[in-house]
Coordinates of C-alpha atoms and ligand atoms in Angstrom, one line a residue:
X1 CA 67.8 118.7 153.9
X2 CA 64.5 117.3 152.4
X3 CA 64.1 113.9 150.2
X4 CA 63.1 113.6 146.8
X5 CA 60.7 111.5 144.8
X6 CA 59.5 111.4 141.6
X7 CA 55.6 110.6 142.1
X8 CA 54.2 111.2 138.2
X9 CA 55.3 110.9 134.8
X10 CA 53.4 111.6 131.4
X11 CA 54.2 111.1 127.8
X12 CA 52.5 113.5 125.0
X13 CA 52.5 111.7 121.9
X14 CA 51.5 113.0 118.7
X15 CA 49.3 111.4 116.0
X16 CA 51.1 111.8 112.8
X17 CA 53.2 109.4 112.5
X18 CA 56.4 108.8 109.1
X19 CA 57.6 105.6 108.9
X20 CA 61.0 104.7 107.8
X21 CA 59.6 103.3 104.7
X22 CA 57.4 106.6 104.4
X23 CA 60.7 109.3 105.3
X24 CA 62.7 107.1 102.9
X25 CA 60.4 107.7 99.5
X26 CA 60.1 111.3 100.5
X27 CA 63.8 111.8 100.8
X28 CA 64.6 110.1 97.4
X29 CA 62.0 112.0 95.8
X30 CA 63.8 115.1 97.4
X31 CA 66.8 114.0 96.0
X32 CA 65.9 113.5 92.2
X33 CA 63.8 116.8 92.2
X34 CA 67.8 118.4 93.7
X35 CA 69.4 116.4 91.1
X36 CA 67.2 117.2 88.1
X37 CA 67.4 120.8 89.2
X38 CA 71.3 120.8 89.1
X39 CA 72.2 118.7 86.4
X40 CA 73.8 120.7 84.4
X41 CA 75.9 121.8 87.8
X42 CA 76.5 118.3 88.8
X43 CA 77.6 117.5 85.3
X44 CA 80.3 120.1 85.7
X45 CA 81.1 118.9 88.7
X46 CA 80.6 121.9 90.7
X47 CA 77.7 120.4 93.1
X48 CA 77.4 117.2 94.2
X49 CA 74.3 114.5 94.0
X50 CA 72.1 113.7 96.6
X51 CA 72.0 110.2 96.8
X52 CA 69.4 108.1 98.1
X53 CA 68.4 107.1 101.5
X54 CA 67.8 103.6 102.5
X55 CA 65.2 102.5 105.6
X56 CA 67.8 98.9 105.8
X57 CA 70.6 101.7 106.6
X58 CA 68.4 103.7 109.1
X59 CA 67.5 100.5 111.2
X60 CA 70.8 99.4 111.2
X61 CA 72.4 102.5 111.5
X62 CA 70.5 102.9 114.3
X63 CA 67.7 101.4 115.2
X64 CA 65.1 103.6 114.6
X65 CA 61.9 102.2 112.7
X66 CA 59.7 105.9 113.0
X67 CA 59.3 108.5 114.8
X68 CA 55.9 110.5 115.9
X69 CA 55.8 114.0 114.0
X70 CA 53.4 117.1 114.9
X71 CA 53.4 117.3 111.2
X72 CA 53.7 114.5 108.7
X73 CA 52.7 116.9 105.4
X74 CA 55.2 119.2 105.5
X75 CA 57.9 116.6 106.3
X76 CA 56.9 114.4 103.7
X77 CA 56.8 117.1 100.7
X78 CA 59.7 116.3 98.5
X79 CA 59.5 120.1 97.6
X80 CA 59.3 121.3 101.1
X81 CA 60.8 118.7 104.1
X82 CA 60.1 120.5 106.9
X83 CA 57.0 121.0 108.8
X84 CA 54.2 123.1 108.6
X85 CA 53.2 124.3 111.6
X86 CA 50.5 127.6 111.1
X87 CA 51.6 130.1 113.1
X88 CA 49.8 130.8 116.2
X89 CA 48.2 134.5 117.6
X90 CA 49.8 135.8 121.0
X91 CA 46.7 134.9 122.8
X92 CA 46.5 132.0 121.8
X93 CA 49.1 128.6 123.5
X94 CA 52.2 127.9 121.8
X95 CA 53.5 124.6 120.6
X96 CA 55.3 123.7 123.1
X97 CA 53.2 124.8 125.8
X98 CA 50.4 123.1 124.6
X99 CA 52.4 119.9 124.4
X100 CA 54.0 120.2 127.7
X101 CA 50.6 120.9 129.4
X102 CA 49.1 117.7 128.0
X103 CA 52.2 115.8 129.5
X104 CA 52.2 117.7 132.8
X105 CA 48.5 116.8 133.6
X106 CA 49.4 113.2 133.0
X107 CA 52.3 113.6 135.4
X108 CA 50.0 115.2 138.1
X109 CA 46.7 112.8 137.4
X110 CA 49.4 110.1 138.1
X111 CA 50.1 111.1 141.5
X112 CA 46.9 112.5 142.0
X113 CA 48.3 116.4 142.7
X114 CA 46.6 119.6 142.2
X115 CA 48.2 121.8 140.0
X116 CA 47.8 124.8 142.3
X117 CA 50.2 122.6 144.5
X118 CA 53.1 122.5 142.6
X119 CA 55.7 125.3 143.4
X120 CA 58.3 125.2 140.4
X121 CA 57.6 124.7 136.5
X122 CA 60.8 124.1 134.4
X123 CA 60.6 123.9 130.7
X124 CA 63.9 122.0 129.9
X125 CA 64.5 121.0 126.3
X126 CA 66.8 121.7 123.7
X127 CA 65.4 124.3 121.8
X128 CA 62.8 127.1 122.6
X129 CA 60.1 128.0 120.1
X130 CA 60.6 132.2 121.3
X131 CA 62.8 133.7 122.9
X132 CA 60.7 135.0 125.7
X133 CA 58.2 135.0 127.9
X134 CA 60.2 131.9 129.3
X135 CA 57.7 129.2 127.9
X136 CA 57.8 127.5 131.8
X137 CA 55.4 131.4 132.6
X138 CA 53.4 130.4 130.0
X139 CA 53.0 126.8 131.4
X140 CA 52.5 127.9 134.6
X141 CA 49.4 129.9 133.7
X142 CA 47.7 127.2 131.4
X143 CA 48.2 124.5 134.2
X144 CA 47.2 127.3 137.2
X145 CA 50.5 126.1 138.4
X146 CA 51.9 128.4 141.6
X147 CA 55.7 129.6 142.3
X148 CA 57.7 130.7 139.8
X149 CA 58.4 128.9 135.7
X150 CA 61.9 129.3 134.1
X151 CA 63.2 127.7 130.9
X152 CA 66.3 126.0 130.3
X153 CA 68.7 124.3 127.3
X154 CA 71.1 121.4 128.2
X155 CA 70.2 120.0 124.8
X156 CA 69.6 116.5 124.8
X157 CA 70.3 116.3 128.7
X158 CA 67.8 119.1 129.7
X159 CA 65.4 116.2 131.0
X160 CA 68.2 115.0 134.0
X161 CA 69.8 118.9 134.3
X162 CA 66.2 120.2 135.2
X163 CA 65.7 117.0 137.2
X164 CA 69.2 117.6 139.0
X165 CA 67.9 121.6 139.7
X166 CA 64.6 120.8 141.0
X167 CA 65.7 118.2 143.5
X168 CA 68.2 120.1 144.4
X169 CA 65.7 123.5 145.3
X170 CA 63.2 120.6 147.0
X171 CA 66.0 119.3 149.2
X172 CA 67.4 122.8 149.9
X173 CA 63.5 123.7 151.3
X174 CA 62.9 126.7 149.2
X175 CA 59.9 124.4 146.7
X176 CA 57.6 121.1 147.9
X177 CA 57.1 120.2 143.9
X178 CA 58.2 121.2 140.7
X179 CA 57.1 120.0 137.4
X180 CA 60.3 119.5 134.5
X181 CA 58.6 119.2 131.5
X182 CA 60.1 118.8 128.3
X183 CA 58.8 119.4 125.2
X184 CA 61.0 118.5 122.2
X185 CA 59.5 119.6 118.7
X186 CA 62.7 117.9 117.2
X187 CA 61.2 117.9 113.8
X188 CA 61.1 121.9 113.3
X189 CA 64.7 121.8 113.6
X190 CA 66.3 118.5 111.8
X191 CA 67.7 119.5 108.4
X192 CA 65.3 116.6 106.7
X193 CA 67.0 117.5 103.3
X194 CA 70.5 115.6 104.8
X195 CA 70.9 112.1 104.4
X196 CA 73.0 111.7 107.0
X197 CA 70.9 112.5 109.9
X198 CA 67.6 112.5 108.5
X199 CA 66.0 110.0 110.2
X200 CA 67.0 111.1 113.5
X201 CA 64.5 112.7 115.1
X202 CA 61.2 112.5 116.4
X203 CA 58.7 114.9 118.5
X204 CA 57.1 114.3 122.1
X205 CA 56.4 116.0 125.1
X206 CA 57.2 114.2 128.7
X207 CA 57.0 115.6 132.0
X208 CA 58.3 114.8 135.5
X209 CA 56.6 115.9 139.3
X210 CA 58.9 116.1 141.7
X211 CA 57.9 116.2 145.6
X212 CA 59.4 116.3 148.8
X213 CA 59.2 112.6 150.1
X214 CA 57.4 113.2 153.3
X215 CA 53.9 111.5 153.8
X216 CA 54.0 110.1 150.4
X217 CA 51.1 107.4 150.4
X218 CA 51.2 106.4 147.0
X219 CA 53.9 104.0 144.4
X220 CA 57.1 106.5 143.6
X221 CA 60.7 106.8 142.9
X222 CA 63.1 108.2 145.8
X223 CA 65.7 110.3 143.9
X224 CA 68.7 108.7 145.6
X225 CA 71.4 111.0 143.8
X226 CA 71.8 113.0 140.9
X227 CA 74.6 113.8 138.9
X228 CA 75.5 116.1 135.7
X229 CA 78.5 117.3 133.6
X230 CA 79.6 119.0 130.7
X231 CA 82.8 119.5 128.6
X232 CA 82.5 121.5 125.6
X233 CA 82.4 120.0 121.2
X234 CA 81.3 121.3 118.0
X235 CA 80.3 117.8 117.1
X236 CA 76.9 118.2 118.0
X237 CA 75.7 122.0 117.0
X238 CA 73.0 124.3 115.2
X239 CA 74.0 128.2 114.7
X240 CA 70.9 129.4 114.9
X241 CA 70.1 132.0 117.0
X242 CA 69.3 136.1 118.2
X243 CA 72.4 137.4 116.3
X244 CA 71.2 135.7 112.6
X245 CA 70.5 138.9 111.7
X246 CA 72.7 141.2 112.4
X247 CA 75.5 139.1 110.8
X248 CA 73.1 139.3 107.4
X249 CA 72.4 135.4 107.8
X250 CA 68.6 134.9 106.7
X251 CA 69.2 132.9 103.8
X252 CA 68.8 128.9 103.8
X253 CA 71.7 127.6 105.4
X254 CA 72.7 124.2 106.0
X255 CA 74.5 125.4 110.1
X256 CA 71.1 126.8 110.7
X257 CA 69.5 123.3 111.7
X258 CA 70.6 120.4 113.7
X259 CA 74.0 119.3 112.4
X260 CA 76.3 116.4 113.9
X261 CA 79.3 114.6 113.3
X262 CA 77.8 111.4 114.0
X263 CA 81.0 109.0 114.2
X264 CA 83.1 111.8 116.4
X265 CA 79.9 111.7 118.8
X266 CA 79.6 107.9 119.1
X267 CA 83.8 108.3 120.0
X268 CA 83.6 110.6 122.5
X269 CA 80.5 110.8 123.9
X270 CA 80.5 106.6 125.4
X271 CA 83.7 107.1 127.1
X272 CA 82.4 110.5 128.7
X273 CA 79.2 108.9 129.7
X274 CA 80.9 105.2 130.8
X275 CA 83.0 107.0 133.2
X276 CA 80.6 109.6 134.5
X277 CA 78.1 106.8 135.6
X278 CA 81.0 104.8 136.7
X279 CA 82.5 107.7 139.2
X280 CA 78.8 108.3 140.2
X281 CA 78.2 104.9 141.1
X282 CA 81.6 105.3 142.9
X283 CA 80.6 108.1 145.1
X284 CA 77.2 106.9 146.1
X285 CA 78.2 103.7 147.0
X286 CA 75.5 102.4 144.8
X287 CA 77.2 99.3 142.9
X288 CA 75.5 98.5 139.5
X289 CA 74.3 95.3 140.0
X290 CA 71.9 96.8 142.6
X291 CA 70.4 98.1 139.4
X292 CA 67.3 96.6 138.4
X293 CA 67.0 99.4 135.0
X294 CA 68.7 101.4 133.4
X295 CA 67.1 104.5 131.2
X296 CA 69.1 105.5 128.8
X297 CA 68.8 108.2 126.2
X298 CA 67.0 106.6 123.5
X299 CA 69.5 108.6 120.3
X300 CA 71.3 105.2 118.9
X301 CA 70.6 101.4 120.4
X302 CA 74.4 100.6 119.3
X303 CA 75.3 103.5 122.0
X304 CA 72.8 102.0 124.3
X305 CA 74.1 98.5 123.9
X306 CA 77.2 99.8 124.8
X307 CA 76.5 101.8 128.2
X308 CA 74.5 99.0 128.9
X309 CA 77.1 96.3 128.8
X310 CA 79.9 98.8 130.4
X311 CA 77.7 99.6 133.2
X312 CA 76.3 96.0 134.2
X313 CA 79.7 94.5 133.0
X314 CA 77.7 92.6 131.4
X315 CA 75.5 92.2 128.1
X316 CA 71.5 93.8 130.1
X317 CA 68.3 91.5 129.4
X318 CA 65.7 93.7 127.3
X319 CA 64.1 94.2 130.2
X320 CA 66.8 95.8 132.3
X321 CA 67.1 98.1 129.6
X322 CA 64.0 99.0 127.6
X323 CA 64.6 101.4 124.6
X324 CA 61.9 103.2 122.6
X325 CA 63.8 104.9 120.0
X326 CA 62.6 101.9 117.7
X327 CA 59.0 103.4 118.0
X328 CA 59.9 107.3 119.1
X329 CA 63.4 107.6 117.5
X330 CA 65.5 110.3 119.2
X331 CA 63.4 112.7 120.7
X332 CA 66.4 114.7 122.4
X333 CA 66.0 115.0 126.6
X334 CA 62.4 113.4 126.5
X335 CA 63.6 110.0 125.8
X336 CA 65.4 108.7 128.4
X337 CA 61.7 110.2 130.2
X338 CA 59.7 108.5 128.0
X339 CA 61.4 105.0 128.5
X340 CA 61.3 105.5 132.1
X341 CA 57.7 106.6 132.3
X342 CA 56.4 103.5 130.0
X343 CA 58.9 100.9 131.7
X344 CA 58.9 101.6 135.7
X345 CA 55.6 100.3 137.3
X346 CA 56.1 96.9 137.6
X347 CA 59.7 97.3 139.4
X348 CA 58.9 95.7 143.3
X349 CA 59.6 98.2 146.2
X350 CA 63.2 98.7 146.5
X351 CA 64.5 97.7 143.4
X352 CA 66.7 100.7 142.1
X353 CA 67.7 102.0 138.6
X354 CA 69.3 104.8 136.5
X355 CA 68.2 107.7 134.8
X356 CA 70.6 109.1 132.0
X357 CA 70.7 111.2 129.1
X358 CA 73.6 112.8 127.4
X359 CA 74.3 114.7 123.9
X360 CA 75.3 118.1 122.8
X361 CA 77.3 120.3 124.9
X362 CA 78.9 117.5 125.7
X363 CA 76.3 117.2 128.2
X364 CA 75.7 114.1 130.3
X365 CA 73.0 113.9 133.5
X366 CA 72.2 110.7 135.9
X367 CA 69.5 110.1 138.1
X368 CA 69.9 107.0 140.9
X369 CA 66.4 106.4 141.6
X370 CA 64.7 103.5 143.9
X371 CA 61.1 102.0 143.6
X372 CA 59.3 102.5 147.2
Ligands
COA401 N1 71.0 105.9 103.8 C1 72.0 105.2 103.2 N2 73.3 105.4 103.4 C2 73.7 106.4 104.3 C3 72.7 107.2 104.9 C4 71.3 107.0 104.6 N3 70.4 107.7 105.2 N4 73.3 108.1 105.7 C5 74.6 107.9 105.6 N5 74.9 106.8 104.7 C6 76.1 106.3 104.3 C7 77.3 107.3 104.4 O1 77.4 108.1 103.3 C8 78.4 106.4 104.6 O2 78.9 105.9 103.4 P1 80.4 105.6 103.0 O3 80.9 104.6 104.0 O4 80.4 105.2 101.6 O5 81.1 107.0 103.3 C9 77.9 105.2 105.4 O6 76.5 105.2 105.2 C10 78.1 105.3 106.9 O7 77.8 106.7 107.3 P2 78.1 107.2 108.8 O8 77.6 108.6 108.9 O9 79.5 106.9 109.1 O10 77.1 106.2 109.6 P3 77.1 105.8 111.1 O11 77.3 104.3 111.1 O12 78.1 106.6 111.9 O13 75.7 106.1 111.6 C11 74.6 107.8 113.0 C12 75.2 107.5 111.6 C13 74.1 109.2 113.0 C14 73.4 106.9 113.2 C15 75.6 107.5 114.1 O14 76.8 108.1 113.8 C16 75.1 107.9 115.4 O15 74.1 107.5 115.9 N6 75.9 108.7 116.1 C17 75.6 109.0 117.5 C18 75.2 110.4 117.7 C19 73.7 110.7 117.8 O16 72.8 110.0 117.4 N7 73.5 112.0 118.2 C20 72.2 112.6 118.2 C21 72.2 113.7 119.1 S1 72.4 113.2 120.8

């Protein structure tokens, strides 16, 4: 059995960004052009009003101040609110492999690795802009990558799941380095016409290189453990899929884009999450105060305050837990990535820290990691 390290991260981050202020005006915009359209139905009492949005809500609700978009227009177009993204020629890069190419040669140029070198690509996000070639091929090619690409969907945990894999296929021998790169175009799926969860979601791409930790001359992150779970809910879920059409489904449906219930996640997922870091603390022998970070997925700072204070036992300095949903909002299995990738370099040699994401499924993933 081989060691592990993480030796490069990168962060893409796109340009347009909607502030809360921005999202907000759209949305109530949205809402009196659904309201003036129906009036004579809401009258009668047969649909109900949108009501406005409110940026104090958002931030308090959960933190979240903007998010970066691919597409700001689209979003922000009361008669539209979603993005508009022209479609792109077979020959030509998709979306999220040209996102997750630009966050993979970060991640290389950071530990100074060829492409060519790297073994494994793994295109791990929630969602999957075709249903085949695997995006990861696709990837592959536009880095020159070598070995073999697959694609995989843990949701919001796809970040630590494809973490767990590679580490596991670089320990076992069969790869020397793999690439998980996730590129989350939230945006294209959020339901921006919903109140309730509006304000959610942001787009990124962030990518991890993985290496065997032998000869390793430069600053990196020993993968000490890794851990995932799942237990399945309906709370977080979005319907669409291969089979729309065949049950005669085209038409604009509200289960066809992200939908949660919010409170029923905030229940059930902290418990799930509390213990599973807690049992896998446990089992490595790893006790939490040894912790100098903690990573957290970046979907709510009220959950992260939580898992924080559960996990230390005690109420965690800024510091030991950075978030980035304030600036990225949730951004699905990227964020816990991106808060580790812009919040890691100054730790000193030896000090350790967590890795952990967790959302729909229920899924939840952990990463013990040490600076060396
Ligand atoms: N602006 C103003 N008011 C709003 C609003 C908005 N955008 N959205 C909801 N409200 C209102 C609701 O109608 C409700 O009003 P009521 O009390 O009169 O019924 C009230 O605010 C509270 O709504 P609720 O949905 O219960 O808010 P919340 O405090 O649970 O926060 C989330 C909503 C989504 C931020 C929160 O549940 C959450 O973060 N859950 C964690 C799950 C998560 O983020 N998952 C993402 C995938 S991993």
């Amino acid at each position: 059995m081989y060691n592990v390290a993480i030796t490069g991260t990168g962060v893409f981050t796109p340009s347009h960004i909607i502030t809360n202020d921005e999202l907000v005006a759209a949305f109530n915009a949205h809402a009196d052009l659904y309201n003036a359209e129906n009036e004579a139905e809401i009258a009668a009492g047969t649909v109900t009003a949108k009501p406005h949005s409110s940026s104090d809500f958002i931030v308090a609700a959960s933190g979240i101040e903007q998010r970066y978009v691919l597409d700001k227009d689209g979003i922000l177009d009361p008669a539209r609110m979603f993005p508009k993204l022209a479609a792109r020629p077979d020959d030509t890069p998709g979306f999220m492999a040209e996102i997750g190419v630009d966050a993979a040669q970060e991640a290389l140029a950071a530990a100074g690795i060829d492409a060519a070198d790297v073994d494994l690509v793994i295109c791990a996000a929630c969602n999957m802009e075709r249903a085949y070639p695997a995006i990861a091929v696709e990837i592959q090619q536009l880095l020159g990558a070598g070995g073999f690409a697959f694609d995989m969907n843990v949701a919001c945990s796809s970040a630590t799941f494809g973490i767990q894999t590679a580490s596991d296929m670089i320990r076992a021998g069969s790869i020397r380095r793999a690439l998980v790169i996730n590129p989350e175009i939230c945006s294209a799926h959020l339901e921006w016409r919903d109140r309730d969860c509006h304000f959610i979601f942001g787009d990124v791409a962030t990518a991890t290189l993985l290496e065997r930790d032998e000869d390793l001359t430069g600053p990196h992150f020993k993968v000490l453990s890794t851990r995932c779970a799942t237990q399945f809910s309906n709370n977080i879920r979005n319907n669409n899929g291969y089979l729309r059409r065949t049950h005669d489904q085209m038409e604009d449906r509200r289960d066809m884009q992200f939908m949660q219930n919010g409170r029923k996640v905030f229940k059930e997922v902290l418990p799930l999450v509390s213990k599973h870091i807690a049992d896998h603390l446990d089992d490595t022998g790893v006790p939490a105060t040894d912790f100098a970070r903690l990573w957290l997925h970046q979907a709510n700072k009220t959950m992260n305050d939580y898992i924080g204070k559960k996990v230390l036992g005690r109420i965690p300095e800024p510091h030991e837990q950075p978030n980035i949903l304030q600036d990225y909002a949730n951004t699905s299995s990227a964020g816990s990535i991106i808060a580790f990738s812009q919040n890691s370099d100054d730790l000193a040699v030896g000090a350790k820290g967590l890795i952990c994401s967790f959302g729909a499924g229920y899924s939840v993933g952990s990463v013990i990691v040490e600076r060396a």
